[in-house]
CSV table of C-alpha atoms and ligand atoms in Angstrom, one decimal:
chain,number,residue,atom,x,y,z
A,1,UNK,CA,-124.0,57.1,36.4
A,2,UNK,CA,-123.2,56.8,32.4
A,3,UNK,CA,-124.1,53.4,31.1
A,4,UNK,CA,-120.5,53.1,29.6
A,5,UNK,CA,-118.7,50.0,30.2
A,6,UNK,CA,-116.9,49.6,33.6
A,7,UNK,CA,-113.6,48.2,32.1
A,8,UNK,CA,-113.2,49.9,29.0
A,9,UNK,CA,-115.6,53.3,28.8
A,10,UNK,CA,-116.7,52.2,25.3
A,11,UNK,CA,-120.2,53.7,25.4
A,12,UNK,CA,-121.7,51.7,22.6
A,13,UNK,CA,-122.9,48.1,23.0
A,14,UNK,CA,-125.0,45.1,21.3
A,15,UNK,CA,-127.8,43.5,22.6
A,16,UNK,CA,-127.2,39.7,23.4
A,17,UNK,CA,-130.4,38.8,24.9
A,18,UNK,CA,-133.9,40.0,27.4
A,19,UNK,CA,-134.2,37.3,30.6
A,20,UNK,CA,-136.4,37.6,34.0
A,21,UNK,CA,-135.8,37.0,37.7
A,22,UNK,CA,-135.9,33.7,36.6
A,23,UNK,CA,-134.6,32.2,40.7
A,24,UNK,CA,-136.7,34.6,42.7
A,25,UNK,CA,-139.2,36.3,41.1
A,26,UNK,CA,-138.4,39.5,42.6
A,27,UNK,CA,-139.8,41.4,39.5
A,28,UNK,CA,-141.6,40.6,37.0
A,29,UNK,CA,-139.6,42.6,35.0
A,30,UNK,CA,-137.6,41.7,32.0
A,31,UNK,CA,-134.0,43.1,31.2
A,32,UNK,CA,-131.4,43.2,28.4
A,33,UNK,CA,-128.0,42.0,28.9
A,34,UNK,CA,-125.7,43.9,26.2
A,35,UNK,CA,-122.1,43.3,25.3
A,36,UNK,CA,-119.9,45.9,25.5
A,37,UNK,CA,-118.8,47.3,21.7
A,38,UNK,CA,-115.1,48.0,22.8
A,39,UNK,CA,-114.4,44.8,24.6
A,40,UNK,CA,-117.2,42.4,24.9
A,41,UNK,CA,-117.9,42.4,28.4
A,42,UNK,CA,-121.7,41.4,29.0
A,43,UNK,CA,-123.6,43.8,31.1
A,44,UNK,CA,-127.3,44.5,32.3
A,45,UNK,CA,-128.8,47.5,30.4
A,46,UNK,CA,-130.1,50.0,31.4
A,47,UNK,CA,-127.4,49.6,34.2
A,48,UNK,CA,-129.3,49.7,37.7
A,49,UNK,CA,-129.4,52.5,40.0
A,50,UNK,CA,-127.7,51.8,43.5
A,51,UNK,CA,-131.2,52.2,45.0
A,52,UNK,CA,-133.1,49.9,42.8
A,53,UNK,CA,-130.8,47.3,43.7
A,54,UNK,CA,-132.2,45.5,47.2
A,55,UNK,CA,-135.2,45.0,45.8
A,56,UNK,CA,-133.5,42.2,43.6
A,57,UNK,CA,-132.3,40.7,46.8
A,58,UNK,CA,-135.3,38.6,49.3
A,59,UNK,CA,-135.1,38.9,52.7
A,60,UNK,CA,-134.7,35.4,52.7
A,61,UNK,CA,-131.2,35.0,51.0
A,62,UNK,CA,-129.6,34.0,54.1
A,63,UNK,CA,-129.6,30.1,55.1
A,64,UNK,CA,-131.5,30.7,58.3
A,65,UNK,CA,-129.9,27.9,60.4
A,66,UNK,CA,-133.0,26.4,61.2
A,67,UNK,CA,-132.6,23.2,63.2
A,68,UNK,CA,-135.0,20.8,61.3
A,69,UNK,CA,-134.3,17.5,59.6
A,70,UNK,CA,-134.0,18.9,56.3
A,71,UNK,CA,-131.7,22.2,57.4
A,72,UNK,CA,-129.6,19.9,59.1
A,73,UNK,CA,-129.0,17.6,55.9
A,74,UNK,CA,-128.9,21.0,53.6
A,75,UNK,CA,-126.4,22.6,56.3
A,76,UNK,CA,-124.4,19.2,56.4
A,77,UNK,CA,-124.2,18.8,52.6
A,78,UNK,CA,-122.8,22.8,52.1
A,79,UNK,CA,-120.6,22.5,54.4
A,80,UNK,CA,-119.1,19.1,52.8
A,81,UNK,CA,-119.0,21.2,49.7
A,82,UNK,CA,-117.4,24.1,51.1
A,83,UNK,CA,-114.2,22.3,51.1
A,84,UNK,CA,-112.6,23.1,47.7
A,85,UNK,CA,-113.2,27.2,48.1
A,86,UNK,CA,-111.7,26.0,51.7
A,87,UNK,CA,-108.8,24.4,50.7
A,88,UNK,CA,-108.0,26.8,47.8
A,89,UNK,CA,-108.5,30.0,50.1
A,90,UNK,CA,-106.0,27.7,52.6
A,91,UNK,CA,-103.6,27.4,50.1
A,92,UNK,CA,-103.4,31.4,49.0
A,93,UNK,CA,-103.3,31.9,52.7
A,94,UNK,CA,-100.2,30.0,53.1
A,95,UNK,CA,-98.5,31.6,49.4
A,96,UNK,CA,-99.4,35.3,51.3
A,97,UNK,CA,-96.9,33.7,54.1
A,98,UNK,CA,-99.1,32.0,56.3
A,99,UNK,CA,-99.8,34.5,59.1
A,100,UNK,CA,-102.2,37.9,59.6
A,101,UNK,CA,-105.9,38.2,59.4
A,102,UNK,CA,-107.7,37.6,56.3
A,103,UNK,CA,-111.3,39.0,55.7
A,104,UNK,CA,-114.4,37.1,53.6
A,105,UNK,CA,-115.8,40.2,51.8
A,106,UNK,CA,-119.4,38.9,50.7
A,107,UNK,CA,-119.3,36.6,53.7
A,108,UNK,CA,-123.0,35.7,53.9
A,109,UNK,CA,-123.9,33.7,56.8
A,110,UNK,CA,-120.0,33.0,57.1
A,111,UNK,CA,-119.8,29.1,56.8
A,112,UNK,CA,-117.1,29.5,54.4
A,113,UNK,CA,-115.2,31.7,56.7
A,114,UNK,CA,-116.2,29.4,60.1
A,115,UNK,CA,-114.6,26.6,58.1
A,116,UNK,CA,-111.5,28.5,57.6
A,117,UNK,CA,-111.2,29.3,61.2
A,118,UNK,CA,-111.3,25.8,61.8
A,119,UNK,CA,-108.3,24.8,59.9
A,120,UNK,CA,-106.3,27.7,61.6
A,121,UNK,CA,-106.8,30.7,58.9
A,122,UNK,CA,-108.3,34.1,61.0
A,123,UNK,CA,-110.9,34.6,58.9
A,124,UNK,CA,-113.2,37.4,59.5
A,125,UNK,CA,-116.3,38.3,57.4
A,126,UNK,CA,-117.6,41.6,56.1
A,127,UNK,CA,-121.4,42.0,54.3
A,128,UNK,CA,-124.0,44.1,53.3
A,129,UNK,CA,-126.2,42.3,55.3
A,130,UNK,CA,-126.7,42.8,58.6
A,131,UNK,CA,-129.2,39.1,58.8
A,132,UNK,CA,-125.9,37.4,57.3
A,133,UNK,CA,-123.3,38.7,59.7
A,134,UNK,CA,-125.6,38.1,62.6
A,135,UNK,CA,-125.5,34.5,61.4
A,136,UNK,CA,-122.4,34.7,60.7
A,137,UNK,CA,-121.5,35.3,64.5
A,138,UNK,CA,-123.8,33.7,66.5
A,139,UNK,CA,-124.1,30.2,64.1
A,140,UNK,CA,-120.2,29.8,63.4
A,141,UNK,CA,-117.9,32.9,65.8
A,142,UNK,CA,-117.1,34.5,62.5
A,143,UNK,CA,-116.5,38.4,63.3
A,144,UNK,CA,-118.2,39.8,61.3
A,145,UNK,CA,-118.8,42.9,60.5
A,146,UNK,CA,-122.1,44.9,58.1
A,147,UNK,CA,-121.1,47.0,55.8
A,148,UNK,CA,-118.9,48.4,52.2
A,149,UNK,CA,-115.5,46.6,51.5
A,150,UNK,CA,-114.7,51.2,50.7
A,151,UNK,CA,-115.4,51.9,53.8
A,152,UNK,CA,-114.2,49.0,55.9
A,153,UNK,CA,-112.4,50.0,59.1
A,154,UNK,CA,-109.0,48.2,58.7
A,155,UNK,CA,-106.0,50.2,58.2
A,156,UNK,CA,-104.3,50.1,54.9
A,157,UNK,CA,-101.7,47.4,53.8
A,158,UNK,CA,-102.9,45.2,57.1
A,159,UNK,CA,-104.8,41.9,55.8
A,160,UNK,CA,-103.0,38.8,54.6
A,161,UNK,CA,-105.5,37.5,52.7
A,162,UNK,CA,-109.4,38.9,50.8
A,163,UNK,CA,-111.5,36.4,49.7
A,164,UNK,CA,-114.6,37.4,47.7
A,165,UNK,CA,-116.9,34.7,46.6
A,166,UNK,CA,-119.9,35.3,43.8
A,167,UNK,CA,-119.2,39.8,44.4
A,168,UNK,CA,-117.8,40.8,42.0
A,169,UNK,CA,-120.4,40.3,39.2
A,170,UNK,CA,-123.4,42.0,41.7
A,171,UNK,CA,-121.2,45.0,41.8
A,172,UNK,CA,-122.3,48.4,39.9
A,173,UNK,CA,-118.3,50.0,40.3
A,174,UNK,CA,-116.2,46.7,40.5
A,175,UNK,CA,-112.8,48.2,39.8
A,176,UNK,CA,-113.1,50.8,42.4
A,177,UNK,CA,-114.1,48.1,44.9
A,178,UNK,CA,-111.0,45.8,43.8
A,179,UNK,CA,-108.8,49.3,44.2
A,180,UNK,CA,-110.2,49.2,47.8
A,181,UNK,CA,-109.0,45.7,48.2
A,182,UNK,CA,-106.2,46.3,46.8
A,183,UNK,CA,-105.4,49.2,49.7
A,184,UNK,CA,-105.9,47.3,52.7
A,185,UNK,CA,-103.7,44.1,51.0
A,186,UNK,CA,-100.4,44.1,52.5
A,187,UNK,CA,-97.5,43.9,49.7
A,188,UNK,CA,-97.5,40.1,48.5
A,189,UNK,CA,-101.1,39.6,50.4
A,190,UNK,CA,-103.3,37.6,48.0
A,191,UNK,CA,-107.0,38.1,46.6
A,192,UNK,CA,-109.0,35.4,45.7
A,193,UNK,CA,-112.1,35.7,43.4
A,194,UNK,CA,-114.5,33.2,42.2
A,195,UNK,CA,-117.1,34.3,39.8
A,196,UNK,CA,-119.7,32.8,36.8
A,197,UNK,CA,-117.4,32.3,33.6
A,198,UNK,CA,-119.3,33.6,30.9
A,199,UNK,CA,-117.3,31.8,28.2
A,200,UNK,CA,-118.5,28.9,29.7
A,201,UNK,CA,-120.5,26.3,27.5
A,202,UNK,CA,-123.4,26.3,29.7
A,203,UNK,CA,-124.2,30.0,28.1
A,204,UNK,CA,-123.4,29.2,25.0
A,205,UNK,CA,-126.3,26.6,25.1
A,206,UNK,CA,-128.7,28.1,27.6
A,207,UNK,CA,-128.6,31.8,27.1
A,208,UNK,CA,-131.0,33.4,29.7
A,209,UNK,CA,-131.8,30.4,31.5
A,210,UNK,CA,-127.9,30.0,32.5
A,211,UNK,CA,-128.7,30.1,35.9
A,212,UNK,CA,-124.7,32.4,36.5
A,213,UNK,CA,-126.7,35.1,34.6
A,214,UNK,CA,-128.6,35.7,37.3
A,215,UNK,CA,-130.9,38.4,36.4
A,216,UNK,CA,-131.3,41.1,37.7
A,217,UNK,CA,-128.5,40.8,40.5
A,218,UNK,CA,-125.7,40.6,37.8
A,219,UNK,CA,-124.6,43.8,37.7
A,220,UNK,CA,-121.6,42.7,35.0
A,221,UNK,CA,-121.1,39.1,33.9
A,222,UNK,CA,-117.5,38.0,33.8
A,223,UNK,CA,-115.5,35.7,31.2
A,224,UNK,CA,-112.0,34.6,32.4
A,225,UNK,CA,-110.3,37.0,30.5
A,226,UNK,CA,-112.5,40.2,31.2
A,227,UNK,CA,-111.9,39.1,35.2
A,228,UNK,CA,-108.0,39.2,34.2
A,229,UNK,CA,-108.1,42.6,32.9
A,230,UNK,CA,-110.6,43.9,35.8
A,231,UNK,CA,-107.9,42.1,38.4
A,232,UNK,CA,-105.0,43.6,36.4
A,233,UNK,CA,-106.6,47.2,35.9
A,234,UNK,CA,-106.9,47.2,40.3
A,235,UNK,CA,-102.9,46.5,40.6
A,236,UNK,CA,-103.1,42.6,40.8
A,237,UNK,CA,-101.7,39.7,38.8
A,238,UNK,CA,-103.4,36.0,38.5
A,239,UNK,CA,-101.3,33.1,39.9
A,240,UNK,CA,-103.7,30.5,40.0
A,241,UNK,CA,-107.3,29.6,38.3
A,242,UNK,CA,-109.6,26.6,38.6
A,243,UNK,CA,-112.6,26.2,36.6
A,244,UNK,CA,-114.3,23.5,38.7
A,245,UNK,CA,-115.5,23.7,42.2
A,246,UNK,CA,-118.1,21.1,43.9
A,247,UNK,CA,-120.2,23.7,44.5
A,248,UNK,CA,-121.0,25.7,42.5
A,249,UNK,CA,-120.5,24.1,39.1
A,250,UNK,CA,-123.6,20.9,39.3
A,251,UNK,CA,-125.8,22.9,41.3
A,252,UNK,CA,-125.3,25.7,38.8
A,253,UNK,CA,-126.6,23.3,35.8
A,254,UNK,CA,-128.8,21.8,38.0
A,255,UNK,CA,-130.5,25.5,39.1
A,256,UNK,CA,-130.6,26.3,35.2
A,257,UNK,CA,-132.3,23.4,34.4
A,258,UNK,CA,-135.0,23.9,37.6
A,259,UNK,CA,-135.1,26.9,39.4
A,260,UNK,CA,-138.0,26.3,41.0
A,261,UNK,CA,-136.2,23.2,42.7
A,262,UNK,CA,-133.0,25.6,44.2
A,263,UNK,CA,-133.2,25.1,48.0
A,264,UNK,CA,-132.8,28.8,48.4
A,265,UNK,CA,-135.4,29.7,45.4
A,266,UNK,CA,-137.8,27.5,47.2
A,267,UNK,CA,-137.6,29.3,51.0
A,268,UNK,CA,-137.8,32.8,49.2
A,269,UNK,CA,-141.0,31.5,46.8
A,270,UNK,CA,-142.2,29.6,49.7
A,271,UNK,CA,-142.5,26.6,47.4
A,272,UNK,CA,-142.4,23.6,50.4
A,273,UNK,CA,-145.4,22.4,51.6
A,274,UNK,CA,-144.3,21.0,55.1
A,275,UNK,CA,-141.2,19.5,55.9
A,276,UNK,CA,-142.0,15.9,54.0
A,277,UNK,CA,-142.5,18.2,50.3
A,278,UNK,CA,-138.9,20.1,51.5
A,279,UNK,CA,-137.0,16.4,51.6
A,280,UNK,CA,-138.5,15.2,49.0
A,281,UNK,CA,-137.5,18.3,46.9
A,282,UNK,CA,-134.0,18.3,48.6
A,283,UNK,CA,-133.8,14.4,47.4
A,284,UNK,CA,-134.8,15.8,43.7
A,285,UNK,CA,-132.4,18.5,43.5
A,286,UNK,CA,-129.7,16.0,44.8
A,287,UNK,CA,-130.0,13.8,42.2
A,288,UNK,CA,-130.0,16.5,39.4
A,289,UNK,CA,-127.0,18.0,41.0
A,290,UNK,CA,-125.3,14.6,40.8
A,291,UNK,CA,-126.8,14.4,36.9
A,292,UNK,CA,-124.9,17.2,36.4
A,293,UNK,CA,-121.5,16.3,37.4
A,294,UNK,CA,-120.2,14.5,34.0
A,295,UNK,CA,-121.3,17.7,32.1
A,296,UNK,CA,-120.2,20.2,33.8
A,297,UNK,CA,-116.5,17.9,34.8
A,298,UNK,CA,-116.4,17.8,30.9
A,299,UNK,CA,-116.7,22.0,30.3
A,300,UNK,CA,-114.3,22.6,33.2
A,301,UNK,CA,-111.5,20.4,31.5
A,302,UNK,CA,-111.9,21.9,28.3
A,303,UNK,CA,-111.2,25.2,30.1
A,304,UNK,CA,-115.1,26.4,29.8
A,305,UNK,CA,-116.5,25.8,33.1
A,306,UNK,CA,-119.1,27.5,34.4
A,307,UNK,CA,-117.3,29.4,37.5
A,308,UNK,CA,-113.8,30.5,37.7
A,309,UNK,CA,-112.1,31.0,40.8
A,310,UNK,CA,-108.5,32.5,40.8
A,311,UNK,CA,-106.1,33.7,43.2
A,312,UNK,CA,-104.0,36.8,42.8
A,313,UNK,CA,-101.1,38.6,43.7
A,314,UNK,CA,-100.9,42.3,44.8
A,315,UNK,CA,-98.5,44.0,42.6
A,316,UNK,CA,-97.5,47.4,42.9
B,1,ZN,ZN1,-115.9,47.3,27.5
């Protein structure tokens, strides 16, 4: 595949800066992010070969559901955060008229979509991983199914509702997969998207050690207006966009400031020594999440937060 730029074919681009696997240590590689010389979209360069891409990704991604004190607090404490993409996914559900099954494409271990299934919406899931949809079965009913949103087995124009949450940016053709999304929508179904906002003031300040960089698994790397005219070039129009969500925006900041302190960086780096080193570190991160909320409250009300999450309409 040509290295041009996957929303405007400008060829040329401008290096911005070199980072590691700074979560994982999957590599100790470094790579170049460049931005795009046509429109400015921030990419990794060289872009990676479709093959060279599970390396980036531990076989420890998955929250493992394991039943200990400290799984149960970390399981508790997602799922109590969970509610906003919950509620927001809820709401689109209800604009795409409230009835028809909906599909979680990037599902993981599916507690987004077992939440949803909980407050009436038919969620189903859909991954890459075959560990995640396991878990996504047998630890909250999702079905779920392994495998590529472009070769999904639902039958054009059926689903009410797609949900992808943190996709787009890990994907090497993300228009083609949004023109698969946009197939199996039915007319008015709804899409919703969250993503890193890389015109948030996080970046500006951080550079590489933004933790929604995320190198090497960021394929692309999103500001609000470059996800409009990706969502736009697939046939979709935004309705809605939020720039803060409990989630994702403190422990973002907090996972910049520490990576080595992420709950999920720890399990793959098998950082814990025993289970009183995991609750102590859990404590820790808690608190720098919670450090984190006045900044990262501030960026998202001046319109610079750190993740953007929209929901759009299927146009013709
Ligand atoms: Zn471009």
């Amino acid at each position: 595949m040509s290295d041009a730029c996957v929303l405007c074919g400008h060829g040329e681009a401008r290096w911005e800066l070199t980072g590691r696997d700074r979560l994982y240590h999957t590599t100790a590689r470094a790579f170049d992010v460049v931005a795009c010389g046509g429109c400015g979209l921030l990419r990794l360069s060289p872009r990676p070969l479709e093959a060279e891409l599970p390396q980036y990704y531990p076989q420890q991604y998955w929250f493992s559901g394991d039943r200990s004190l400290a799984g149960r607090l970390e399981e508790s404490f997602r799922r109590l955060l969970i509610r906003d993409h919950a509620r927001f996914v809820q709401r689109a559900y209800r604009n795409a008229g409230a009835t028809g099954p909906m599909l979680d494409a990037g599902c993981g271990g599916g507690l987004l979509a077992g939440v949803l299934r909980a407050r009436g919406v038919p969620a189903m899931g859909l991954d890459s991983s075959a560990d995640a949809v396991k878990l996504a079965w047998h630890r909250h009913r999702v079905p779920a199914l392994q495998g590529d949103l472009r070769q999904a087995p639902f039958a054009p124009r059926s689903l009410a509702l797609l949900s992808m949450f943190h996709v787009v940016e890990h994907l090497l053709d993300p228009v083609g997969y949004l023109r698969a999304a946009h197939a199996l929508l039915r007319d008015n179904g709804r899409l919703v998207v969250q993503a890193p906002n890389a015109d948030c003031l996080q970046f500006r300040v951080l550079r590489a050690r933004w933790s929604g960089i995320d190198i090497p698994r960021h394929v692309q790397n999103f500001r609000r207006a470059d996800l409009q005219r990706l969502l736009s070039s697939a046939g979709f129009e935004i309705t809605r966009t939020k720039h803060f969500s409990w989630r994702d925006n403190p422990a973002g900041l907090a996972t910049s400031l520490w990576p080595s302190l992420e709950p999920v960086a720890r399990r793959v780096r098998q950082l814990d020594r025993g289970g009183a080193s995991r609750l102590f570190k859990d404590a820790a991160y808690l608190a720098l999440v919670l450090a984190s909320v006045p900044f990262t409250v501030l960026e998202a009300a001046l319109g610079r937060g750190s993740t953007v999450m929209v929901e759009a309409r299927k146009i013709a």
